[in-house]
Amino acid sequence: MLREPLLSVHDLTIFVEGQACKPVHEIVKKVSFNVFPGKVLGVLGSSGSGKTLTCHAIMNLLKKPLNVTGRIQYIGTEVLYLPDHEIRKIRGSEVALVMQNPHSSLNPVFTIGSHMVETLRAHQNISRKEAKKISLHYLEKVDFEHAGDIFKQYPFQLSGGMLQRVLIAIALMLKPSLMITDEPTSALDKVTQTHILNLLEKFKHEYGMSILLVSHDFDVISRLADEVIVMHEGMVVEKGPLLKVLNQPQHAFTRSLIEASSRLKRGIK
Ligand SMILES: Nc1ncnc2c1ncn2[C@@H]1O[C@H](COP(=O)(O)OP(=O)(O)O)[C@@H](O)[C@H]1O
Ligand SMILES: [Mg+2]
């Protein structure tokens, strides 16, 4: 029997309101998908197809002039129209977003440690000492050998890959049921990319966490996804289990993404 989805997105439409003689401009058009407990949904699409806006809509982060219609349900609760104080209970501790650009996700004037301690204390009633202990534990979980050093450093002192691991640690330490990772490996070299994907796979198994994995790269999606949706010009043009989409792509755009994938070309599935 199929379990209830953890996250259900139905007919999500994101548009910019028309002004004067400008018509309404729809960016994301009637997008629907489900994420099931413990599963990875890959969201594949070229740049500008509306992936990031979709992630932000799920977190209820979109502001004017962007408007949202449709339904976004997290374990049956409609999140799109929840008041701010209610959405904050879900954001971070239930659904965590690892944003596309790690350097702009952290405030440059605070150390990694203070980001982690403040994040924990915003969600849990714990002492600074306890929060530091938990932070160090999660920095070790993302493979930092010298977690104490990283804790004291500022974001600009870390490489893109290290920062991405820090963001995953921050997301992970609140034990979310769903982690949304928006292009987690795009700016990284292949070795670092593999490291990040291995970590996500490990945490999926260790915590039974669901992942919404967003990427423009079929190589990345094919490493982890159980199910895939393909977005093109704001619409879902293809959806299904990974192997079905890989072996029987219905849409020319999906076929072009598969052809562009070096890993799949080498026959690694
Ligand atoms: N605040 C905004 N106002 C108007 N258009 C926007 C805004 N943010 C993004 N867009 C546009 O929406 C489209 C989709 O953006 P995005 O979701 O970032 O795409 P992706 O993540 O798939 O590359 C892009 O064409 C972008 O220019
Ligand atoms: Mg994006």
mmCIF file of C-alpha atoms in Angstrom, residues 66-212:
data_model
loop_
_atom_site.group_PDB
_atom_site.id
_atom_site.type_symbol
_atom_site.label_atom_id
_atom_site.label_comp_id
_atom_site.label_asym_id
_atom_site.label_seq_id
_atom_site.Cartn_x
_atom_site.Cartn_y
_atom_site.Cartn_z
ATOM 1 C CA LEU A 66 5.415 37.131 -6.990
ATOM 2 C CA ASN A 67 2.017 35.542 -6.349
ATOM 3 C CA VAL A 68 1.256 31.911 -5.665
ATOM 4 C CA THR A 69 -1.856 29.812 -6.215
ATOM 5 C CA GLY A 70 -2.465 26.088 -5.875
ATOM 6 C CA ARG A 71 -2.000 23.761 -2.915
ATOM 7 C CA ILE A 72 1.107 22.826 -0.936
ATOM 8 C CA GLN A 73 0.392 20.333 1.812
ATOM 9 C CA TYR A 74 2.862 19.105 4.380
ATOM 10 C CA ILE A 75 1.444 15.961 6.054
ATOM 11 C CA GLY A 76 -2.022 17.164 5.164
ATOM 12 C CA THR A 77 -1.509 20.734 6.464
ATOM 13 C CA GLU A 78 -1.900 23.471 3.883
ATOM 14 C CA VAL A 79 1.282 25.559 4.185
ATOM 15 C CA LEU A 80 0.671 28.172 1.526
ATOM 16 C CA TYR A 81 -1.794 30.207 3.536
ATOM 17 C CA LEU A 82 -0.474 29.522 7.065
ATOM 18 C CA PRO A 83 0.277 32.568 9.222
ATOM 19 C CA ASP A 84 3.958 33.346 9.731
ATOM 20 C CA HIS A 85 4.213 31.995 13.279
ATOM 21 C CA GLU A 86 2.739 28.654 12.160
ATOM 22 C CA ILE A 87 4.975 28.301 9.095
ATOM 23 C CA ARG A 88 8.024 28.958 11.273
ATOM 24 C CA LYS A 89 7.238 25.789 13.229
ATOM 25 C CA ILE A 90 7.503 23.790 9.998
ATOM 26 C CA ARG A 91 10.355 25.703 8.352
ATOM 27 C CA GLY A 92 13.720 24.362 9.420
ATOM 28 C CA SER A 93 12.594 21.741 11.914
ATOM 29 C CA GLU A 94 10.247 19.834 9.570
ATOM 30 C CA VAL A 95 11.247 21.019 6.122
ATOM 31 C CA ALA A 96 14.768 22.392 5.663
ATOM 32 C CA LEU A 97 16.001 24.268 2.608
ATOM 33 C CA VAL A 98 19.646 24.240 1.590
ATOM 34 C CA MET A 99 19.714 27.244 -0.706
ATOM 35 C CA GLN A 100 21.295 27.391 -4.131
ATOM 36 C CA ASN A 101 24.090 29.819 -3.333
ATOM 37 C CA PRO A 102 25.946 28.819 -0.129
ATOM 38 C CA HIS A 103 27.881 32.080 0.081
ATOM 39 C CA SER A 104 24.729 34.200 0.222
ATOM 40 C CA SER A 105 22.945 31.882 2.677
ATOM 41 C CA LEU A 106 25.131 32.815 5.626
ATOM 42 C CA ASN A 107 25.738 36.221 7.134
ATOM 43 C CA PRO A 108 29.413 37.072 6.459
ATOM 44 C CA VAL A 109 29.922 38.807 9.825
ATOM 45 C CA PHE A 110 29.076 35.738 11.932
ATOM 46 C CA THR A 111 31.165 32.613 12.441
ATOM 47 C CA ILE A 112 29.906 29.195 11.397
ATOM 48 C CA GLY A 113 29.584 28.415 15.113
ATOM 49 C CA SER A 114 27.327 31.362 15.872
ATOM 50 C CA HIS A 115 25.099 30.530 12.902
ATOM 51 C CA MET A 116 24.735 26.998 14.208
ATOM 52 C CA VAL A 117 24.214 27.912 17.853
ATOM 53 C CA GLU A 118 21.644 30.614 17.001
ATOM 54 C CA THR A 119 19.770 28.293 14.644
ATOM 55 C CA LEU A 120 19.548 25.588 17.291
ATOM 56 C CA ARG A 121 18.516 28.004 20.041
ATOM 57 C CA ALA A 122 15.817 29.523 17.808
ATOM 58 C CA HIS A 123 14.178 26.094 17.643
ATOM 59 C CA GLN A 124 15.107 24.430 20.934
ATOM 60 C CA ASN A 125 15.257 25.566 24.522
ATOM 61 C CA ILE A 126 18.912 24.654 25.156
ATOM 62 C CA SER A 127 22.048 26.321 26.587
ATOM 63 C CA ARG A 128 24.841 27.723 24.410
ATOM 64 C CA LYS A 129 27.135 24.982 25.695
ATOM 65 C CA GLU A 130 24.697 22.259 24.696
ATOM 66 C CA ALA A 131 24.111 23.945 21.298
ATOM 67 C CA LYS A 132 27.868 24.037 20.672
ATOM 68 C CA LYS A 133 28.171 20.342 21.465
ATOM 69 C CA ILE A 134 25.377 19.477 19.021
ATOM 70 C CA SER A 135 26.914 21.778 16.356
ATOM 71 C CA LEU A 136 30.316 20.084 16.610
ATOM 72 C CA HIS A 137 28.661 16.681 16.386
ATOM 73 C CA TYR A 138 26.913 17.655 13.124
ATOM 74 C CA LEU A 139 30.060 19.228 11.661
ATOM 75 C CA GLU A 140 31.740 15.865 12.233
ATOM 76 C CA LYS A 141 28.771 14.156 10.555
ATOM 77 C CA VAL A 142 29.549 16.074 7.354
ATOM 78 C CA ASP A 143 33.142 14.822 7.532
ATOM 79 C CA PHE A 144 35.011 17.761 9.060
ATOM 80 C CA GLU A 145 37.955 16.268 10.900
ATOM 81 C CA HIS A 146 38.633 19.485 12.785
ATOM 82 C CA ALA A 147 35.094 20.540 13.611
ATOM 83 C CA GLY A 148 36.336 22.885 16.353
ATOM 84 C CA ASP A 149 38.323 24.922 13.795
ATOM 85 C CA ILE A 150 35.412 25.147 11.345
ATOM 86 C CA PHE A 151 33.142 26.259 14.207
ATOM 87 C CA LYS A 152 35.362 29.322 14.737
ATOM 88 C CA GLN A 153 35.687 30.289 11.079
ATOM 89 C CA TYR A 154 33.781 32.867 9.017
ATOM 90 C CA PRO A 155 31.926 31.831 5.827
ATOM 91 C CA PHE A 156 34.437 33.575 3.529
ATOM 92 C CA GLN A 157 37.234 31.408 4.942
ATOM 93 C CA LEU A 158 35.623 28.235 3.558
ATOM 94 C CA SER A 159 35.531 26.873 0.010
ATOM 95 C CA GLY A 160 32.212 26.333 -1.797
ATOM 96 C CA GLY A 161 32.249 22.609 -1.027
ATOM 97 C CA MET A 162 33.052 23.135 2.667
ATOM 98 C CA LEU A 163 30.295 25.718 2.925
ATOM 99 C CA GLN A 164 27.837 23.375 1.269
ATOM 100 C CA ARG A 165 28.719 20.743 3.912
ATOM 101 C CA VAL A 166 28.187 23.350 6.657
ATOM 102 C CA LEU A 167 24.749 24.203 5.222
ATOM 103 C CA ILE A 168 23.832 20.526 5.131
ATOM 104 C CA ALA A 169 24.981 20.195 8.775
ATOM 105 C CA ILE A 170 22.831 23.197 9.753
ATOM 106 C CA ALA A 171 19.824 21.752 7.931
ATOM 107 C CA LEU A 172 20.408 18.289 9.363
ATOM 108 C CA MET A 173 20.817 19.221 13.017
ATOM 109 C CA LEU A 174 17.144 20.194 13.299
ATOM 110 C CA LYS A 175 16.300 16.649 12.148
ATOM 111 C CA PRO A 176 13.899 17.627 9.343
ATOM 112 C CA SER A 177 11.658 15.016 7.730
ATOM 113 C CA LEU A 178 12.283 16.640 4.363
ATOM 114 C CA MET A 179 15.432 18.321 3.109
ATOM 115 C CA ILE A 180 15.196 20.460 -0.007
ATOM 116 C CA THR A 181 18.582 20.874 -1.677
ATOM 117 C CA ASP A 182 18.622 23.406 -4.486
ATOM 118 C CA GLU A 183 21.522 22.732 -6.878
ATOM 119 C CA PRO A 184 23.681 21.381 -4.030
ATOM 120 C CA THR A 185 26.632 20.599 -6.280
ATOM 121 C CA SER A 186 26.409 22.994 -9.214
ATOM 122 C CA ALA A 187 29.428 25.153 -8.470
ATOM 123 C CA LEU A 188 31.598 22.257 -7.286
ATOM 124 C CA ASP A 189 34.258 20.078 -8.884
ATOM 125 C CA LYS A 190 33.402 16.420 -9.575
ATOM 126 C CA VAL A 191 35.189 15.017 -6.496
ATOM 127 C CA THR A 192 33.472 17.445 -4.122
ATOM 128 C CA GLN A 193 30.181 16.880 -5.919
ATOM 129 C CA THR A 194 30.459 13.133 -5.299
ATOM 130 C CA HIS A 195 31.302 13.759 -1.641
ATOM 131 C CA ILE A 196 28.171 15.919 -1.148
ATOM 132 C CA LEU A 197 25.922 13.380 -2.895
ATOM 133 C CA ASN A 198 27.404 10.546 -0.816
ATOM 134 C CA LEU A 199 26.639 12.510 2.340
ATOM 135 C CA LEU A 200 23.026 13.116 1.270
ATOM 136 C CA GLU A 201 22.615 9.431 0.478
ATOM 137 C CA LYS A 202 24.073 8.480 3.866
ATOM 138 C CA PHE A 203 21.679 10.809 5.721
ATOM 139 C CA LYS A 204 18.704 9.601 3.732
ATOM 140 C CA HIS A 205 19.375 6.080 5.063
ATOM 141 C CA GLU A 206 20.537 7.098 8.543
ATOM 142 C CA TYR A 207 17.602 9.422 9.309
ATOM 143 C CA GLY A 208 14.947 8.049 6.930
ATOM 144 C CA MET A 209 14.812 11.582 5.586
ATOM 145 C CA SER A 210 13.053 12.514 2.343
ATOM 146 C CA ILE A 211 14.962 14.692 -0.092
ATOM 147 C CA LEU A 212 13.795 17.043 -2.811
#
